[in-house]
Each structure stands twice: as structure tokens, then as C-alpha cells.
Coordinates of C-alpha atoms and ligand atoms in Angstrom, one line a residue:
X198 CA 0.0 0.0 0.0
X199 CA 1.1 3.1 -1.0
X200 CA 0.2 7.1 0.2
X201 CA -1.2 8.6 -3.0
X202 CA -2.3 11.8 -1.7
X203 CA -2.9 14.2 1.3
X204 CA -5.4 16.6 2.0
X205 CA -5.9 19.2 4.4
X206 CA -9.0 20.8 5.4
X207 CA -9.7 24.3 7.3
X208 CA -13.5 24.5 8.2
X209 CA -15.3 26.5 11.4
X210 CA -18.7 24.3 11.9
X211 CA -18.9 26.5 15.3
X212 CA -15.5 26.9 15.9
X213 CA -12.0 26.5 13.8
X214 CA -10.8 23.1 13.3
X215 CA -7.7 21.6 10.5
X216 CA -8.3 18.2 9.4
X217 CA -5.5 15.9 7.5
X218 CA -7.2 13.1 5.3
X219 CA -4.6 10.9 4.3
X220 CA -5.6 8.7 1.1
X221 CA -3.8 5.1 -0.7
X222 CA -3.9 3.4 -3.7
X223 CA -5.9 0.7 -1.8
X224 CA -8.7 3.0 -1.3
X225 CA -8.2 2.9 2.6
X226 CA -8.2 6.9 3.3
X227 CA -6.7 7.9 7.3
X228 CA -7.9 10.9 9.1
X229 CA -6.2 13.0 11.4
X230 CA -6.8 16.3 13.6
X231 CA -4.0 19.2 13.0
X232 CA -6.3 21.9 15.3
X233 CA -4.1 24.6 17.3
X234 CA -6.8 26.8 18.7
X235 CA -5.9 30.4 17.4
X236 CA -2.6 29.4 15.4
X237 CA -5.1 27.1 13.3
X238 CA -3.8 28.7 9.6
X239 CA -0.2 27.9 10.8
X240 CA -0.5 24.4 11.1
X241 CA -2.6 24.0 7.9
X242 CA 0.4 25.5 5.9
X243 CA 3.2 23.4 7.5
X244 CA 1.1 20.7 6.6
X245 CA 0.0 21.3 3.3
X246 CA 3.5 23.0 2.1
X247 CA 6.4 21.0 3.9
X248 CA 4.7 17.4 4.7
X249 CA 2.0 16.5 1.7
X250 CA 5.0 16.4 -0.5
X251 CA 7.0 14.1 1.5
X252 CA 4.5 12.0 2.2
X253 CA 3.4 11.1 -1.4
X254 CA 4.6 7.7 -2.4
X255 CA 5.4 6.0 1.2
X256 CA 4.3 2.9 2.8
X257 CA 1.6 3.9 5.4
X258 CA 2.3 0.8 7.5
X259 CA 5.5 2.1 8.5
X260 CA 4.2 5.2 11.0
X261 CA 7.1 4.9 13.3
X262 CA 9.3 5.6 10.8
X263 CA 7.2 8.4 9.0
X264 CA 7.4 9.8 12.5
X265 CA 10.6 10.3 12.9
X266 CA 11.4 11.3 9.4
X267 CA 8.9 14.3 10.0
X268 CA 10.2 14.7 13.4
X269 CA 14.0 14.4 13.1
X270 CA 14.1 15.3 9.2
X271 CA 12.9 18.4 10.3
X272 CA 15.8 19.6 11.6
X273 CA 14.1 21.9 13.8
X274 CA 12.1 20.1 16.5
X275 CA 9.2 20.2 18.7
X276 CA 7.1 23.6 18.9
X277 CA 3.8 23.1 19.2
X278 CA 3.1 23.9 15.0
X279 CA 5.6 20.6 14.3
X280 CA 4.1 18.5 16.6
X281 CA 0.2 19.3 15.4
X282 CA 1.0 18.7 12.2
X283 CA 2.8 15.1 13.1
X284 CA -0.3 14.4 15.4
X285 CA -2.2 14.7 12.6
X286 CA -0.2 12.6 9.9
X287 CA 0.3 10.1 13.0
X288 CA -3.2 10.0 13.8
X289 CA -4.2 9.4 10.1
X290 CA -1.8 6.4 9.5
X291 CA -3.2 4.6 12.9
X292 CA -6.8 5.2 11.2
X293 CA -5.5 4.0 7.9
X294 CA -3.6 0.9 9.5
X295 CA -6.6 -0.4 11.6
X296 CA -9.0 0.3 8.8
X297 CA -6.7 -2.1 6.4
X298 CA -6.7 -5.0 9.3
X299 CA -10.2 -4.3 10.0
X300 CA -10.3 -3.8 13.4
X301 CA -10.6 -1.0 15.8
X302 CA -7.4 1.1 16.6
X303 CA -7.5 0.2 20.9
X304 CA -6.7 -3.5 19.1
X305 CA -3.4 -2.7 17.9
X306 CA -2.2 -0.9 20.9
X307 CA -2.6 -4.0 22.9
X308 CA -6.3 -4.4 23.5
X309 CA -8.6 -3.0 25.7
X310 CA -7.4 -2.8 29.6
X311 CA -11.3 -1.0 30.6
X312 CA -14.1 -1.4 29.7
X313 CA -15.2 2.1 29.6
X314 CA -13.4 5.4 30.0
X315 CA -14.3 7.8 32.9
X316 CA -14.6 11.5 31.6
X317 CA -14.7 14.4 33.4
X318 CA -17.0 17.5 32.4
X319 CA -16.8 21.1 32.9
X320 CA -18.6 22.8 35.2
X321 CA -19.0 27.0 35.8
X322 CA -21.0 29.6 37.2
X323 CA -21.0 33.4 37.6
X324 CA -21.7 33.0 41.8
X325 CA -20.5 30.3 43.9
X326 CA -24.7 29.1 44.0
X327 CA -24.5 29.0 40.0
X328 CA -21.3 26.8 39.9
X329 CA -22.8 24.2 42.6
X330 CA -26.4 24.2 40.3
X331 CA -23.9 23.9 37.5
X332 CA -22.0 20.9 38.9
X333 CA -25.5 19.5 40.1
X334 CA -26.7 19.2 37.0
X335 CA -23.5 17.3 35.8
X336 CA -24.4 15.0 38.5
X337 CA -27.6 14.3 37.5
X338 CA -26.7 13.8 33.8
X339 CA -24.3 11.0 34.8
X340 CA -20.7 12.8 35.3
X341 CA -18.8 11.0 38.3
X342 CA -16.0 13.9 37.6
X343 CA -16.7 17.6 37.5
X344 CA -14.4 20.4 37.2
X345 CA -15.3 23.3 38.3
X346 CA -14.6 27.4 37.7
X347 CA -16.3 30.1 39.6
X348 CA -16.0 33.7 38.0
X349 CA -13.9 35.8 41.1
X350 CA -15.7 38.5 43.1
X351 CA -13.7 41.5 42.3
X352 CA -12.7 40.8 38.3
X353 CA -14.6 41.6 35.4
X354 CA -13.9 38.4 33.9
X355 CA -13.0 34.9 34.5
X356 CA -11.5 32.7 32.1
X357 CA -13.5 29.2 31.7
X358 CA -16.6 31.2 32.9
X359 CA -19.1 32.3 30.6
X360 CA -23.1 33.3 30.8
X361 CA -23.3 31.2 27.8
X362 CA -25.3 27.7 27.3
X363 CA -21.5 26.4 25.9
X364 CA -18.1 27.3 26.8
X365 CA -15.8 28.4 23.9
X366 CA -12.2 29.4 24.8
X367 CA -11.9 31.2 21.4
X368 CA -13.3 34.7 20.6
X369 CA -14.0 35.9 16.8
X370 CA -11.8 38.9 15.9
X371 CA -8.6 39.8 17.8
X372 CA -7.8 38.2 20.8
X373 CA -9.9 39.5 24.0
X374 CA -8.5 41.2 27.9
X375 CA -9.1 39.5 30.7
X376 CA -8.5 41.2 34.2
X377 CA -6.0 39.0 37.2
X378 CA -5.4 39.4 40.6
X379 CA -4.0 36.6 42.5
X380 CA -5.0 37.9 45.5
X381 CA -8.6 38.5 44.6
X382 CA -8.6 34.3 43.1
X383 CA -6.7 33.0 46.3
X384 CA -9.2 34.4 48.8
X385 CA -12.2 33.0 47.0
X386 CA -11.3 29.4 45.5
X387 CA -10.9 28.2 49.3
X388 CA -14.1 28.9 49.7
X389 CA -15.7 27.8 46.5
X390 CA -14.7 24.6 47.0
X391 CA -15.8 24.5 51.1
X392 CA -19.0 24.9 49.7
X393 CA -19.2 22.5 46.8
X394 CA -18.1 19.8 49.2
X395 CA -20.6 20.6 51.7
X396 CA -23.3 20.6 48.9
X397 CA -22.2 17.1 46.6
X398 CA -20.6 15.5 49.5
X399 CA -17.8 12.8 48.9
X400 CA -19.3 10.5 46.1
X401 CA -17.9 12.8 42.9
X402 CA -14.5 13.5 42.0
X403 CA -13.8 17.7 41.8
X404 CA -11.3 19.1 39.5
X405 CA -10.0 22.6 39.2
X406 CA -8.0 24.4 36.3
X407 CA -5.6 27.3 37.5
X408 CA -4.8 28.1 34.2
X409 CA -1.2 28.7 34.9
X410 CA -1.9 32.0 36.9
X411 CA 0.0 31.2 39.9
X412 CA 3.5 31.6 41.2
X413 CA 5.1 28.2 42.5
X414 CA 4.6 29.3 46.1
X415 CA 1.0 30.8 45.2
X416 CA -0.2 27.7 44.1
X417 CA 1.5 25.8 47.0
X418 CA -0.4 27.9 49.0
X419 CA -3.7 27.1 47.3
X420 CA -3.1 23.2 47.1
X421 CA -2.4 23.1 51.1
X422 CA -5.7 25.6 51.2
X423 CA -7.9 23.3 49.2
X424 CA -6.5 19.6 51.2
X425 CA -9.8 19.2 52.8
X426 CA -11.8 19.2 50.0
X427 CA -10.2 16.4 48.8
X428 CA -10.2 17.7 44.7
X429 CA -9.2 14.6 42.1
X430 CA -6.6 17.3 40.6
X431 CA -5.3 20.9 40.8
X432 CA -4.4 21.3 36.8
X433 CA -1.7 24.2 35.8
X434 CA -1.6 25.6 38.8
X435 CA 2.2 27.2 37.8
X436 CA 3.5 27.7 34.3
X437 CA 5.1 24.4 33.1
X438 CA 8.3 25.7 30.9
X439 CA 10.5 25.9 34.4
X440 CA 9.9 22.4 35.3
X441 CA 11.5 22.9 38.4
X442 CA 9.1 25.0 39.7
X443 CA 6.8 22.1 40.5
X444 CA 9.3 21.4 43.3
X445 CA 8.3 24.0 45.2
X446 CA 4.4 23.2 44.9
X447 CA 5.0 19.5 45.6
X448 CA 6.8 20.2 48.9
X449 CA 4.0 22.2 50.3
X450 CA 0.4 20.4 49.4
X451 CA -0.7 16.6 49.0
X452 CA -3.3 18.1 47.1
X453 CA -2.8 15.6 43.6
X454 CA -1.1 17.9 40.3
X455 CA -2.0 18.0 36.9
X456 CA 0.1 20.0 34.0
X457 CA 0.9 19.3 30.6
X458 CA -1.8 20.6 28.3
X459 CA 0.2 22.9 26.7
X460 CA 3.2 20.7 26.7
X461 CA 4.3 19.2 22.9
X462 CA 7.2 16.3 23.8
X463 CA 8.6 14.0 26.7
X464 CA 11.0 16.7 26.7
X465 CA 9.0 19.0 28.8
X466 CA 7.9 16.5 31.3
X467 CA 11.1 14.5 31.7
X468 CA 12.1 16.6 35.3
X469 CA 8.6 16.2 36.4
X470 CA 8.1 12.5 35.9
X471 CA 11.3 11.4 37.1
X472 CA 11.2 13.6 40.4
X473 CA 7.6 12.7 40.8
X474 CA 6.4 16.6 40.9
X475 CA 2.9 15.6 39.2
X476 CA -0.1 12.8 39.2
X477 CA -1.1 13.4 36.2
X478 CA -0.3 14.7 32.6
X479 CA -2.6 16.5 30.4
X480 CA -0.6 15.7 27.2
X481 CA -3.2 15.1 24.6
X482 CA -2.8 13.1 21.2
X483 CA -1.8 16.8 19.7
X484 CA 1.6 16.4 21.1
X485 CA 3.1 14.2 18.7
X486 CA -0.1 12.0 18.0
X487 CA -0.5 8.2 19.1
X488 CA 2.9 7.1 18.2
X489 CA 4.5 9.8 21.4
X490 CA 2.1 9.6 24.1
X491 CA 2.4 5.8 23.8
X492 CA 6.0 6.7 24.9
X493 CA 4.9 9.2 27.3
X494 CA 2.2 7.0 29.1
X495 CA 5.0 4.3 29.3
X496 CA 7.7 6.5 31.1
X497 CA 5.3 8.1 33.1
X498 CA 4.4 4.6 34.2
X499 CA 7.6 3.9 35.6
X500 CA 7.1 6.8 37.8
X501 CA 3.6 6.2 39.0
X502 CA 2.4 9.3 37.1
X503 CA -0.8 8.6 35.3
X504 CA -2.2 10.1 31.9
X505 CA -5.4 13.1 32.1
X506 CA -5.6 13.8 28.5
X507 CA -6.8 17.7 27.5
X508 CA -9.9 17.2 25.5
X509 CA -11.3 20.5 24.7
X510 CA -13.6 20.9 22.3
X511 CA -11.2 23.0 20.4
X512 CA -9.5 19.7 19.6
X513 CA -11.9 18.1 17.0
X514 CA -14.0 14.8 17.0
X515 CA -11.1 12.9 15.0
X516 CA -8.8 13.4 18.0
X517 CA -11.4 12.7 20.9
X518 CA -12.1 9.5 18.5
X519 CA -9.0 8.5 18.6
X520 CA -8.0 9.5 21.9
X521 CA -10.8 6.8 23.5
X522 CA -8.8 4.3 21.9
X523 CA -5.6 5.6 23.7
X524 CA -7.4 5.4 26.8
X525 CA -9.0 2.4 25.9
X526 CA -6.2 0.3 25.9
X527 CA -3.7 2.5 28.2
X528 CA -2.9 1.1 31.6
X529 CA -1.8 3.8 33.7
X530 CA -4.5 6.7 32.0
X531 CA -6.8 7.6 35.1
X532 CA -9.5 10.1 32.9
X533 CA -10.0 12.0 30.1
X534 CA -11.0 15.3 29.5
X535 CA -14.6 15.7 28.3
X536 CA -16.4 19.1 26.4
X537 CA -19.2 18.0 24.2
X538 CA -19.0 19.6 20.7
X539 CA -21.7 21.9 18.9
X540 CA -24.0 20.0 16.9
X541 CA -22.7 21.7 14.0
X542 CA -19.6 20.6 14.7
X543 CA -20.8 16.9 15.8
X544 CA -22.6 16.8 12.1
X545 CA -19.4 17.6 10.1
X546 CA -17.5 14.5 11.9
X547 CA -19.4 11.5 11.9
X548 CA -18.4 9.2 14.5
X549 CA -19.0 5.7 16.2
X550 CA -17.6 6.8 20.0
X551 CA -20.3 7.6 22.6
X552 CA -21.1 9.1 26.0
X553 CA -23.1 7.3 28.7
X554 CA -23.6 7.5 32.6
X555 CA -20.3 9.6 33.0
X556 CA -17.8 7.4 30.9
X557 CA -17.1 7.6 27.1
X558 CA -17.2 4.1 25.0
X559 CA -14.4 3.9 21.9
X560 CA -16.2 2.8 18.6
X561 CA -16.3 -0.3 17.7
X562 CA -15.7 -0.1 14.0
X563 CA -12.3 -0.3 12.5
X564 CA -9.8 2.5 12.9
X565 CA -10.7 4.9 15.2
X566 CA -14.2 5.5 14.1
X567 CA -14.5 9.6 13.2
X568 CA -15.5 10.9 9.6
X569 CA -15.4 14.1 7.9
X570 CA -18.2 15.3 5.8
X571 CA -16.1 17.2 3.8
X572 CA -19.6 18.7 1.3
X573 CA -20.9 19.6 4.8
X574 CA -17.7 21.3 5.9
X575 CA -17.3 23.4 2.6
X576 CA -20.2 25.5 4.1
X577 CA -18.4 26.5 7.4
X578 CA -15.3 28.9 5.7
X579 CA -12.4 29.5 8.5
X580 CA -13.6 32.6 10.7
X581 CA -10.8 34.0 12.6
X582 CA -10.9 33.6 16.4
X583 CA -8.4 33.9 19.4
X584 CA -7.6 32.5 22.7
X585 CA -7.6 36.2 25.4
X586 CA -5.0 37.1 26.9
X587 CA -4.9 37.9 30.5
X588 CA -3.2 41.1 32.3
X589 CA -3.3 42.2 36.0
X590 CA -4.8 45.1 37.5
X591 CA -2.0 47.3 36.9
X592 CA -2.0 46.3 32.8
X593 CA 0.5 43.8 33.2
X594 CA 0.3 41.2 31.2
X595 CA 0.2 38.1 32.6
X596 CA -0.1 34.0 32.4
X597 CA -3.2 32.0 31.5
Ligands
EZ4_1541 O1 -7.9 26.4 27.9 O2 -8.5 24.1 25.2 O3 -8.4 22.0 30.6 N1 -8.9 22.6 29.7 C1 -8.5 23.8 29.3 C2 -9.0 24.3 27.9 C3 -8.0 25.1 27.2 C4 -8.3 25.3 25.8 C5 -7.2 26.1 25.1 O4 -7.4 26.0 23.7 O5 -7.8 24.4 30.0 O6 -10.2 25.0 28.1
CO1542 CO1 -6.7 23.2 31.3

């Protein structure tokens, strides 16, 4: 089998989202997922220009070796443009390979060690009383794992909180100010999640997302503040680039650590998984596709880290598809990340994986299970939209 073309496909059905279909000369065609939310254009070009023509002509069984052609041939590595676009080829040959042996993808990465994969949904409200409704109403709809955000008394906006039916992370136009003041955020969370405990009591696992914004001995601070409430993770409570810095949250708080969503190669976790600074990383298939966060998972293993994968709905259905395979079949992945997509977006990607009682099901047909309607996805033209950006008080600007 041979690759006898590659496509790539920009389309906003709701929101922005890059799409690599892979095709042979067997008639088995591969999809993959090259999204970067806000850089989207980027990542369509790297694709399109420098891999397409180098992938033309070569055996489609032999992934590991198209990965490292793409990621050592190169010549200038990781970034997380490069490591999209790789996801995406990656992602694509997996699809194409399971396809041609006719069998789902969690088969050829050793079979299925779950049966089902526990999810985690988000949760927010404008007042504490709105983010426990919020979270209640995950409860009732099946979620055993909520994470929850609280805009902060004080600050005209909070990101992750939104008056809005869904949560977008992505603005149209040029990127959007949000207000931060660590001070204001560290008085209140405490508090937030006093109450939510009191009013969901022990039975559901509670997540929170500090979205970097802390210094190392801030979010030490907040980890030791938040023990008794017993939260499944504290995710990005520091910035991740000075992996060092996790030492000085680890030595403070037992409260369990989550970081990585941003992250695009082992590199950036290897301090943190050999010291043990983390529980869990966030890497999703976008950093270097199935073929790296098999390798990932496995060193983290050795480690007793376990695998939380980012699932935003900025990342499309293909990779959520193949993702549930991933954590299908993974042993030491502990949850995934759950945001239900637009409907729009859920009828321009057909797919076979499902949501029920809390846990996500991989499909059951062979590869990993996600189409493109590419005739639907011609009416949905690429729409400019950004992440915000966050300064303090003073106009400084600061992390997110
Ligand atoms: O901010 O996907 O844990 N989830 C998150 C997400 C990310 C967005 C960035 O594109 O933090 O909401
Ligand atoms: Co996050």
C-alpha cells in the first residue's frame, strides 16, 4: 500500500478546526486532527506545504518511521506547530492501518485494559450558588467527575466562565483582555470549593483548572488551602516551561497535580516525571499523535504518574475518537478530559464513540471510528478567532 495523496481541510462548523485526510492506492483513506486553537492557519500550511509532498509515495504501515522522518528530518524540532502537524499525519496512519486489518485502533495498541473510560465534564457559574447548580446538573446527567470554575468577586472576567449555554475558549476577531489578581482568586477558591463539598458530599470526584496563573509558592499555597476538600486534581496551577518550579508546589500540598496541556514532547515532562512533581499529565494526542504519548504514558508509568488527556472541544472529534482508543487500551490513564461539541460541529464529523452514565465508549468499527463530511464542511469557511489574553490590575500582562 502506497500514500497517493494528502489533504488538508480548514473548516469552522462553530468553531475552527484543520483536518488531515490521508488517502492510498488501496482505497483505505486515514484521518487525522491538526487543530491549534488560534494558530489554526499555521498548522494548515506546515502541513499542506512541507509534509503532503513528503508524504506522497510511502508505505503507510510504517508510522514509526514516518514519524521520525517528520520529526527528526525536520531539523528543527518540537514547537507546538511541528508537533500538530505530526499528530495529525500520525493519527491518520493509525486510522488508515486499523481500517486495512479491519479492526478498531485500541486493538493494535494492545487491547482494551477497561471497559469504559471515565470523563470528566466542565462545570461554571458566575456566583459560587450557579457553579454548585452547575456541577449538580453534571451530576444528574451521569458525570462522576466535574471540574469546576467560579468567575472571582472582584474581576470583570474569568477565564472558563461564561453566561453562555456552551463554553468556547476562542473569541472571533482579535484576541480578547481579561482582568488577574491573584490575590482576589486566592481568597475565594478556598471557599468555592468548602462549599461545593458541603453541597455534593464525597461520592464525585472535583477538578479545578488554575490556568497557569500562579507563582510556584502561590499555588502551593492554594493546594495546602484546598487539602480538605479532597479535589481529584489541581491542573496548571504554575506555568510548566520551568519544570523545576513544581518542586516547590510539591513540597508544600498533598493536594494531587495536573500539568501538561500545553506541553508538545517528553521533553517537557522529563524533570517532572522522574522527580515525581505531578499525578497526572494533560498531554493530549496533539503532542506528537499516538505514536509519542504511547511513549509518554510508558515513562510516566515507571514513575507512577498517570495520563489526564486535554480534550477541549477546540480539539476536534477525530482526535477525541482516537483518543478513547488511547485510553482504551492505556494502563496507567486515570480520565479524560470531556467538552461536548456543537452539533454543528458533531454533524461535520461522523463518528461511532459515545457518551453514557459519566464514561465515554471507543467505537467499535475499525480505525478509530471519526469521519469528515467534507460537502458539509465546505459550508463552514475558516472565521478568525483567538484565545484572550490575560493582564493584571496594573495592565501587566500576565499568564493564562
Ligand atoms: O484552555 O482548550 O483544561 N482545559 C482547558 C481548555 C484550554 C483550551 C485552550 O485552547 O484548559 O479549556
Ligand atoms: Co486546562
Amino acid at each position: 500500500m502506497r500514500i497517493s495523496d494528502a489533504k488538508v481541510f480548514v473548516c469552522c462548523p462553530g468553531r475552527n478546526f484543520v483536518t488531515l485526510k490521508i488517502y492510498t492506492d488501496s482505497g483505505v483513506y486515514g484521518l487525522g486532527d491538526g487543530t491549534l486553537n488560534g494558530r489554526e492557519l499555521a498548522v494548515a500550511s506546515y502541513l499542506r506545504d512541507h509534509i503532503v509532498p513528503c508524504l506522497i509515495g510511502r508505505d503507510p504501515s510504517q508510522i514509526e518511521d514516518i514519524w521520525q522522518y517528520l520529526y527528526k528530518g525536520a531539523y528543527w524540532r518540537k514547537g507546538p506547530v511541528t508537533m500538530t502537524a505530526i499528530a495529525a499525519v500520525d493519527v491518520a496512519l493509525w486510522d488508515i492501518k486499523a481500517k486495512a486489518l479491519d479492526t478498531p485502533l485500541y486493538n493494535l495498541l494492545g487491547g482494551k485494559v477497561r471497559d469504559r473510560v471515565m470523563v470528566y465534564g466542565h462545570a461554571y457559574g458566575t456566583t459560587i450558588e450557579k457553579t454548585i447548580e452547575d456541577v449538580n446538573r453534571h451530576i444528574e446527567s451521569g458525570y462522576v467527575a466535574v471540574r469546576a470554575q467560579s468567575a472571582i468577586p472582584g474581576l470583570s472576567s474569568t477565564y472558563g466562565v461564561t453566561t453562555a449555554r456552551a463554553y468556547e475558549p476562542a473569541q472571533k476577531g482579535l484576541p480578547a483582555e481579561h482582568s488577574w489578581s491573584s490575590e482576589k482568586y486566592l481568597a475565594f477558591v478556598p471557599t468555592l470549593f468548602e462549599q461545593l463539598r458541603t453541597a455534593v458530599g464525597n461520592d464525585v470526584h472535583l477538578l479545578h483548572d488554575v490556568h497557569h496563573r500562579l507563582t510556584p509558592i502561590q499555588a502551593a499555597s492554594l493546594g495546602r488551602a484546598l487539602e480538605p476538600y479532597r479535589l481529584f486534581w489541581m491542573e496548571d496551577a504554575t506555568t510548566g516551561e520551568l519544570q523545576e518550579g513544581f518542586r516547590i508546589v510539591r513540597q508544600h500540598t498533598t493536594t494531587p497535580l495536573a500539568v501538561g496541556e500545553v506541553f508538545d514532547t517528553i521533553w517537557d515532562v522529563k524533570l517532572l516525571v522522574t522527580e515525581q512533581l505531578v499525578d497526572y499529565l494533560r498531554l493530549s494526542l496533539r503532542a506528537g499523535g499516538i505514536s509519542a504519548l504511547r511513549k509518554i504514558a510508558s515513562f510516566a508509568e515507571m514513575y507512577h504518574v498517570q495520563m489526564g488527556s486535554h480534550g477541549a472541544s477546540d480539539l476536534s472529534p477525530v482526535t477525541m475518537g482516537a483518543a478513547l482508543h488511547f485510553d482504551s487500551a492505556v494502563h496507567n490513564v486515570a480520565i479524560q478530559e470531556y467538552m461536548p461539541h456543537s452539533k454543528e460541529t458533531l454533524d461535520v464529523f461522523p463518528r461511532a464513540y459515545r457518551f453514557a452514565d459519566g464514561y465515554m465508549h471507543p467505537a467499535e468499527a475499525p480505525g478509530h471510528g471519526v469521519d469528515f463530511d467534507e460537502a458539509l464542511a465546505d459550508k463552514y469557511p475558516y472565521d478568525p478567532a483567538y484565545l484572550p489574553v490575560n493582564r493584571k490590575l496594573d495592565g501587566t500582562l500576565w499568564d493564562w
